[in-house]
XYZ file of C-alpha atoms in Angstrom:
491
model
C 19.869 -19.239 -21.491
C 17.730 -19.719 -24.603
C 16.213 -22.878 -23.129
C 15.404 -21.063 -19.871
C 13.807 -18.196 -21.788
C 11.523 -20.598 -23.671
C 10.426 -22.181 -20.388
C 9.384 -18.896 -18.791
C 5.721 -18.367 -18.028
C 4.041 -15.530 -19.893
C 1.125 -13.384 -18.760
C -1.012 -11.062 -20.872
C -2.592 -7.660 -20.265
C -6.347 -7.314 -19.829
C -7.946 -4.528 -21.870
C -11.679 -4.188 -22.504
C -12.330 -7.799 -21.558
C -9.582 -9.254 -23.754
C -6.192 -10.749 -22.925
C -3.504 -9.404 -25.202
C 0.186 -8.789 -25.690
C 1.686 -5.485 -26.706
C 1.664 -4.747 -30.404
C 5.258 -3.607 -29.968
C 6.329 -7.127 -29.074
C 8.269 -5.754 -26.123
C 8.216 -7.650 -22.844
C 9.450 -7.273 -19.270
C 11.227 -10.139 -17.528
C 10.186 -10.775 -13.934
C 12.796 -11.983 -11.442
C 12.340 -14.170 -8.355
C 14.069 -12.080 -5.652
C 14.841 -15.183 -3.586
C 16.969 -16.751 -6.314
C 17.759 -13.976 -8.777
C 16.334 -16.184 -11.554
C 13.801 -15.078 -14.202
C 10.333 -16.561 -13.744
C 8.113 -14.923 -16.355
C 7.613 -12.335 -19.024
C 4.808 -9.789 -19.327
C 3.905 -7.283 -22.044
C 5.461 -3.834 -22.000
C 2.556 -1.691 -23.150
C 2.768 1.345 -25.377
C 1.166 4.693 -24.681
C -1.455 3.899 -27.338
C -2.400 0.646 -25.629
C -2.718 2.466 -22.328
C -5.078 4.923 -24.015
C -7.056 1.973 -25.354
C -7.558 0.748 -21.786
C -8.548 4.228 -20.586
C -10.987 4.635 -23.467
C -12.527 1.252 -22.669
C -12.947 2.229 -19.022
C -14.390 5.602 -20.004
C -17.066 4.016 -22.198
C -17.837 1.226 -19.719
C -18.366 3.694 -16.881
C -21.367 5.218 -18.643
C -23.357 2.042 -18.052
C -21.515 0.722 -14.984
C -22.539 3.720 -12.852
C -26.186 2.926 -13.635
C -25.877 -0.608 -12.268
C -27.386 -0.722 -8.758
C -24.737 -0.398 -6.097
C -25.794 -3.687 -4.512
C -25.216 -5.439 -7.834
C -21.815 -3.821 -8.184
C -21.077 -4.999 -4.663
C -22.077 -8.551 -5.520
C -19.398 -8.681 -8.195
C -16.876 -7.894 -5.470
C -18.290 -10.669 -3.276
C -17.940 -13.036 -6.228
C -14.325 -11.938 -6.682
C -13.670 -12.551 -2.973
C -15.068 -16.077 -3.190
C -12.995 -16.875 -6.255
C -9.828 -15.559 -4.606
C -10.457 -17.942 -1.704
C -11.000 -20.843 -4.089
C -7.677 -20.119 -5.790
C -5.768 -19.136 -2.643
C -3.087 -21.835 -2.811
C -2.170 -20.913 -6.368
C -2.181 -17.185 -5.611
C -0.104 -17.609 -2.442
C 2.548 -19.494 -4.377
C 2.629 -16.863 -7.100
C 2.978 -14.097 -4.512
C 5.878 -15.833 -2.805
C 7.596 -16.454 -6.110
C 7.484 -12.935 -7.506
C 7.745 -10.896 -4.321
C 9.611 -13.047 -1.791
C 7.049 -13.052 1.026
C 7.239 -15.663 3.739
C 4.394 -18.203 3.621
C 2.432 -16.838 6.591
C 2.421 -13.265 5.292
C 1.626 -14.340 1.719
C -1.339 -16.288 3.075
C -2.465 -13.279 5.082
C -2.223 -10.976 2.070
C -4.318 -13.201 -0.182
C -7.021 -13.952 2.385
C -7.101 -10.403 3.751
C -7.606 -9.199 0.168
C -10.600 -11.498 -0.186
C -12.014 -10.118 3.061
C -11.357 -6.600 1.781
C -13.337 -7.248 -1.396
C -16.181 -8.508 0.791
C -15.952 -5.440 3.025
C -16.103 -3.077 0.062
C -18.888 -5.108 -1.538
C -20.942 -4.673 1.626
C -20.372 -0.912 1.483
C -22.762 -0.775 -1.478
C -25.653 -0.306 0.938
C -23.911 1.945 3.433
C -22.280 4.868 1.638
C -24.733 7.723 1.502
C -25.483 11.378 0.851
C -27.395 13.930 2.939
C -30.547 16.020 2.998
C -30.115 19.484 4.507
C -32.628 21.960 5.869
C -33.126 24.882 3.520
C -33.564 28.533 4.468
C -35.978 28.845 1.549
C -39.620 27.860 1.562
C -40.571 24.737 -0.382
C -36.981 23.717 -1.143
C -34.978 20.546 -0.549
C -31.176 20.593 -0.472
C -29.682 17.210 -1.274
C -26.029 16.210 -1.274
C -25.582 13.253 -3.578
C -22.469 11.094 -3.865
C -21.611 10.171 -7.427
C -18.733 8.319 -9.074
C -15.812 10.321 -10.389
C -15.491 8.274 -13.588
C -12.293 6.476 -14.570
C -9.886 5.628 -11.769
C -6.219 4.866 -12.348
C -4.660 2.522 -9.810
C -0.865 2.501 -9.796
C 0.265 -0.455 -7.710
C 3.473 -1.014 -5.719
C 5.555 -4.168 -5.599
C 5.509 -4.694 -1.830
C 1.826 -5.685 -1.587
C 1.025 -6.477 -5.220
C -2.221 -8.326 -4.536
C -3.743 -6.475 -1.611
C -3.341 -3.124 -3.349
C -5.520 -4.431 -6.177
C -8.313 -4.869 -3.642
C -7.607 -1.574 -1.895
C -7.962 0.406 -5.132
C -10.406 -1.649 -7.160
C -12.860 -2.395 -4.333
C -13.923 1.163 -3.451
C -13.646 2.297 -7.066
C -16.027 -0.308 -8.433
C -18.593 -0.333 -5.643
C -19.098 3.422 -6.034
C -19.656 3.193 -9.791
C -16.214 4.009 -11.173
C -14.264 1.898 -13.618
C -10.542 1.317 -13.251
C -7.275 0.896 -15.132
C -4.525 -0.628 -13.003
C -0.799 -0.638 -13.629
C 1.137 -3.223 -11.600
C 4.778 -2.713 -10.695
C 7.199 -4.089 -13.264
C 8.846 -6.022 -10.412
C 5.614 -7.843 -9.513
C 3.105 -7.848 -12.409
C 2.266 -11.558 -12.464
C -0.423 -11.617 -9.792
C -2.269 -8.616 -11.194
C -2.402 -10.138 -14.675
C -3.437 -13.492 -13.226
C -6.139 -11.683 -11.227
C -7.640 -10.471 -14.504
C -8.706 -14.074 -15.119
C -10.768 -13.912 -11.929
C -12.460 -10.725 -13.142
C -13.351 -12.458 -16.376
C -14.537 -15.603 -14.615
C -16.986 -13.787 -12.341
C -18.361 -11.837 -15.288
C -17.372 -8.258 -14.538
C -18.489 -6.366 -17.661
C -15.922 -5.520 -20.329
C -13.981 -2.349 -19.739
C -14.848 -2.041 -16.061
C -11.494 -3.501 -14.991
C -8.385 -3.135 -17.137
C -4.820 -4.153 -16.217
C -1.897 -2.803 -18.229
C 1.730 -3.730 -17.582
C 4.673 -1.592 -18.560
C 7.092 1.099 -17.411
C 5.943 4.035 -15.357
C 7.443 6.451 -17.862
C 4.957 5.174 -20.460
C 1.926 3.534 -18.830
C 2.045 5.507 -15.596
C 2.592 8.805 -17.365
C -0.363 8.253 -19.689
C -2.612 7.274 -16.784
C -1.553 10.431 -15.000
C -1.962 12.891 -17.858
C -4.945 11.497 -19.747
C -7.967 13.801 -19.398
C -10.381 10.891 -19.246
C -8.909 9.764 -15.911
C -10.703 11.426 -13.002
C -8.740 10.092 -10.024
C -5.228 8.698 -9.778
C -4.513 6.497 -6.782
C -0.844 5.707 -6.219
C 0.919 3.700 -3.565
C 4.625 4.339 -3.994
C 7.544 6.605 -3.301
C 7.484 10.322 -2.573
C 9.266 10.978 -5.863
C 6.592 9.033 -7.739
C 3.862 10.916 -5.885
C 5.306 14.258 -6.930
C 5.413 13.134 -10.564
C 1.785 12.013 -10.315
C 0.749 15.379 -8.897
C 2.555 17.189 -11.689
C 0.838 15.116 -14.357
C -2.584 15.295 -12.715
C -2.313 19.070 -12.544
C -2.463 19.248 -16.346
C -6.190 18.461 -16.149
C -6.884 18.875 -12.410
C -7.505 15.188 -11.740
C -7.958 14.146 -8.148
C -5.013 12.360 -6.548
C -4.927 9.909 -3.665
C -1.329 9.222 -2.679
C 0.024 6.790 -0.086
C 3.753 7.441 -0.106
C 6.785 6.720 2.036
C 7.153 6.562 5.775
C 9.762 6.838 8.493
C 7.718 5.532 11.395
C 9.100 6.341 14.859
C 8.555 4.079 17.841
C 8.819 5.618 21.315
C 9.653 3.261 24.170
C 9.061 4.837 27.578
C 10.685 3.691 30.803
C 7.331 2.395 32.055
C 6.759 0.254 28.952
C 6.504 -3.512 28.909
C 9.961 -3.953 27.376
C 9.401 -7.474 26.097
C 6.164 -6.418 24.407
C 7.888 -3.393 22.875
C 10.812 -5.457 21.591
C 8.623 -8.075 19.937
C 6.150 -5.577 18.478
C 8.917 -3.432 17.013
C 10.706 -6.444 15.519
C 7.459 -7.761 14.037
C 6.868 -4.332 12.551
C 10.401 -3.991 11.209
C 10.893 -7.389 9.550
C 7.306 -7.669 8.305
C 7.371 -8.090 4.519
C 11.169 -8.351 4.741
C 11.346 -4.781 6.021
C 9.565 -3.421 2.944
C 6.391 -1.839 4.260
C 5.551 1.852 4.558
C 4.077 1.203 8.007
C 7.232 -0.519 9.246
C 8.935 0.915 12.295
C 11.936 2.743 10.816
C 13.511 4.350 13.913
C 13.304 3.797 17.662
C 13.536 6.286 20.525
C 14.030 4.580 23.881
C 14.135 6.336 27.253
C 17.625 6.387 28.765
C 16.493 4.587 31.947
C 15.737 1.366 30.028
C 17.938 1.809 26.958
C 20.537 -0.828 27.851
C 17.929 -3.483 28.606
C 15.904 -2.649 25.509
C 18.850 -2.608 23.099
C 20.227 -5.864 24.479
C 16.895 -7.659 24.097
C 16.166 -6.076 20.719
C 19.568 -7.032 19.323
C 19.292 -10.606 20.566
C 15.863 -11.150 19.076
C 16.765 -9.476 15.767
C 19.781 -11.798 15.518
C 17.458 -14.766 15.973
C 15.241 -13.898 12.999
C 15.859 -16.586 10.381
C 16.358 -15.551 6.758
C 16.024 -17.632 3.606
C 14.078 -18.589 0.505
C 10.412 -18.484 1.590
C 9.429 -21.096 -0.983
C 11.881 -23.628 0.439
C 11.191 -23.146 4.141
C 7.771 -22.174 5.499
C 9.169 -21.461 8.954
C 11.696 -18.724 8.186
C 11.115 -15.273 9.639
C 12.167 -13.167 6.663
C 12.826 -13.429 2.946
C 14.728 -11.314 0.392
C 14.543 -7.691 -0.623
C 12.843 -7.077 -3.934
C 15.886 -6.540 -6.178
C 19.589 -5.734 -6.334
C 19.025 -1.987 -6.231
C 17.049 -2.319 -2.987
C 19.751 -4.502 -1.453
C 22.502 -2.078 -2.445
C 20.534 0.860 -1.043
C 20.080 -0.763 2.363
C 23.690 -1.919 2.551
C 24.942 1.517 1.520
C 22.904 3.297 4.180
C 24.201 0.981 6.904
C 27.799 1.269 5.726
C 27.645 5.061 5.710
C 26.058 5.094 9.161
C 28.870 2.921 10.524
C 31.516 5.171 8.972
C 29.853 8.106 10.720
C 30.180 6.374 14.097
C 27.213 4.038 14.244
C 27.555 0.843 16.261
C 26.128 -2.414 14.911
C 24.619 -4.543 17.685
C 22.978 -7.089 15.360
C 23.410 -7.959 11.684
C 24.899 -5.359 9.411
C 25.756 -7.399 6.308
C 24.415 -8.791 3.054
C 23.685 -12.508 3.135
C 24.909 -14.928 0.462
C 21.861 -17.133 -0.064
C 21.651 -18.574 -3.582
C 21.659 -15.546 -5.868
C 18.922 -13.735 -3.979
C 18.813 -10.252 -2.473
C 19.141 -10.821 1.268
C 20.181 -8.554 4.124
C 20.566 -9.413 7.784
C 18.075 -8.068 10.323
C 20.118 -5.206 11.743
C 20.202 -2.949 14.808
C 22.425 0.122 14.825
C 22.987 2.515 17.730
C 25.054 5.661 18.300
C 23.478 7.454 15.358
C 22.463 11.105 15.228
C 19.003 12.565 14.742
C 20.033 14.450 11.597
C 21.776 11.451 9.999
C 20.659 9.854 6.761
C 19.688 6.579 8.396
C 17.369 8.372 10.853
C 15.862 10.823 8.356
C 15.568 8.838 5.110
C 13.395 5.803 4.460
C 15.458 2.604 4.599
C 12.825 0.129 3.353
C 14.815 -2.803 4.659
C 15.261 -4.767 7.915
C 17.380 -2.137 9.704
C 16.545 -0.406 12.993
C 18.435 2.701 14.126
C 18.007 3.262 17.883
C 18.376 6.591 19.702
C 17.758 7.524 23.337
C 15.793 10.313 25.016
C 15.466 11.865 28.470
C 11.891 13.174 28.501
C 8.771 12.509 26.475
C 8.997 16.102 25.216
C 12.338 15.187 23.648
C 10.989 11.984 22.137
C 7.962 13.639 20.554
C 10.100 16.440 19.174
C 12.509 13.962 17.560
C 9.692 11.762 16.300
C 8.085 14.762 14.585
C 11.421 15.885 13.151
C 10.801 14.211 9.801
C 9.511 14.969 6.328
C 7.278 11.908 6.674
C 4.110 11.425 8.690
C 2.521 8.075 7.947
C 2.629 5.959 11.106
C 4.087 6.040 14.604
C 3.892 4.043 17.810
C 4.419 4.431 21.534
C 4.973 1.812 24.201
C 3.921 2.921 27.667
C 1.690 1.864 30.542
C 1.014 5.491 31.441
C -2.287 6.828 30.112
C -1.039 10.416 30.085
C 1.959 9.431 27.935
C -0.304 7.589 25.515
C -2.703 10.524 25.299
C 0.107 13.002 24.662
C 1.490 10.846 21.888
C -1.949 10.463 20.308
C -2.483 14.210 20.399
C 0.981 15.431 19.441
C 2.581 12.940 17.033
C 2.329 14.267 13.477
C 1.251 11.115 11.671
C -1.847 9.730 10.048
C -1.816 6.709 12.364
C -0.478 6.087 15.868
C -0.318 2.618 17.404
C -0.227 2.267 21.194
C 1.400 -0.872 22.627
C 1.051 -2.826 19.385
C 2.764 -3.448 16.055
C 2.118 -1.218 13.044
C -0.658 -2.577 10.862
C -3.973 -0.936 10.011
C -7.551 -2.224 9.935
C -9.622 -2.341 6.755
C -12.389 -0.319 8.410
C -10.010 2.312 9.770
C -8.338 5.054 7.756
C -4.889 4.707 6.231
C -3.568 8.152 5.379
C -0.346 10.082 5.624
C 0.620 13.594 6.651
C 3.414 15.748 5.216
C 5.288 13.928 2.433
C 3.655 10.622 3.300
C 0.654 11.378 1.174
C -2.629 13.033 0.298
C -6.034 11.479 0.742
C -6.309 7.977 2.149
C -7.587 4.434 2.004
C -9.829 2.049 3.923
C -13.129 2.452 5.720
C -15.689 5.057 4.775
C -12.965 7.649 4.275
C -11.333 5.499 1.613
C -14.659 5.074 -0.139
C -15.160 8.846 -0.155
C -11.960 9.191 -2.182
C -13.747 7.741 -5.210
C -16.854 9.926 -4.989
C -17.758 13.372 -6.221
C -20.099 15.528 -4.160
C -23.110 16.824 -6.069
C -25.323 19.357 -4.305
C -28.868 19.501 -5.661
C -31.207 22.398 -4.869
C -34.765 21.328 -5.589
C -37.091 24.336 -5.448
C -40.802 23.635 -5.625
C -43.126 25.904 -7.569
C -44.228 28.740 -5.217
C -47.880 28.452 -6.248
C -47.895 24.766 -5.473
C -46.137 24.973 -2.135
C -49.316 24.153 -0.227
C -50.530 21.488 -2.562
């Protein structure tokens, strides 16, 4: 074990333009979820070191906000180009620490580069307003100004893309940022700091601090110098963030859990519905807030749909994504995630659920694998239908009328995404108007566009990401009343 420990890679934090370890000497060991083996160590920061990063961002923002927006945007374009140059290295790192299959890891890295470019281009497009005044010789201007220091708390399921999603809009609008990566997947974020240094982003504008949420995350949440806290994570984490932010009334932008329903109508293209739902469910090994988490299929086509769904789910190949580029799914992130998924399925079966595909842990090396699973004969109020699974498991229920399906779909504490499969325009319109979710997908798999708006209702979040709405999250509104001198009104 000692020899293995010596061989582990080590990454450093990035604070005020410098790479450093924690003064405490404490580290976190990162595990490859495909093998269960340690792959690296990273610093476990103290509260004081987190404050150092916040202070650096606070001071840097004073000059960064004065840099022309187009220049700020160019830094993001430079980051995008460097990400593309290093894509092979970054893809391999992403697969190693998070367990993504090769195709999805490639998509995440390249989509992130495109996202940096998109946000860099926004430098010339976000804008304020000029309003007509009721008063003579007065202009009313609504200016958009940076909030100040942004805190970006990153999840483990998309550890690279979420850097772009938080840092891109923050920087282009004149904010600085302190990011905390997940302790399960910190390597890429700390490696990304080298890109920030290489392209010359000024010191203090981007800071990356690794460590536990109870220390680093709590300080980011409660520190008065932080103006906006953007979290992608669990509902429980979101509630803790809100509690901490309330101590100084910081703005929060929270993208939390989901329990996305898919409605399959009798007039749907069944093969399209089956494939789209499977792609949505096993994407990122079933660990995506957008993932389809429950299916409602109309009784008329239920037998056909379940048979086809179960067959195709059983055909999804599972394995170590770094050993086989052609597998369909990799591991869950850690042992706790694997045990959670297995426990939910086991309890559902004990309550009467019927497994039609999968249903078991997989013994592959020492990794954290679970079979792609379909379970029927479950009840609407059951745990597996109401609670987020975050694994490759699909509970399937049936419905008689679209009224019933919409009612069951909306019967949830979550409201992030939903989908409907139908060739009837009226059905599609009803779903679009009545489903209580931030996003609804019609006859397609669940994945958003960078120029759209990714936001949740109910316990799925507050605020949002992407497009102009995501940019607005990082801006304060400043109304300016400019009254001319009455004696000079006519020149």
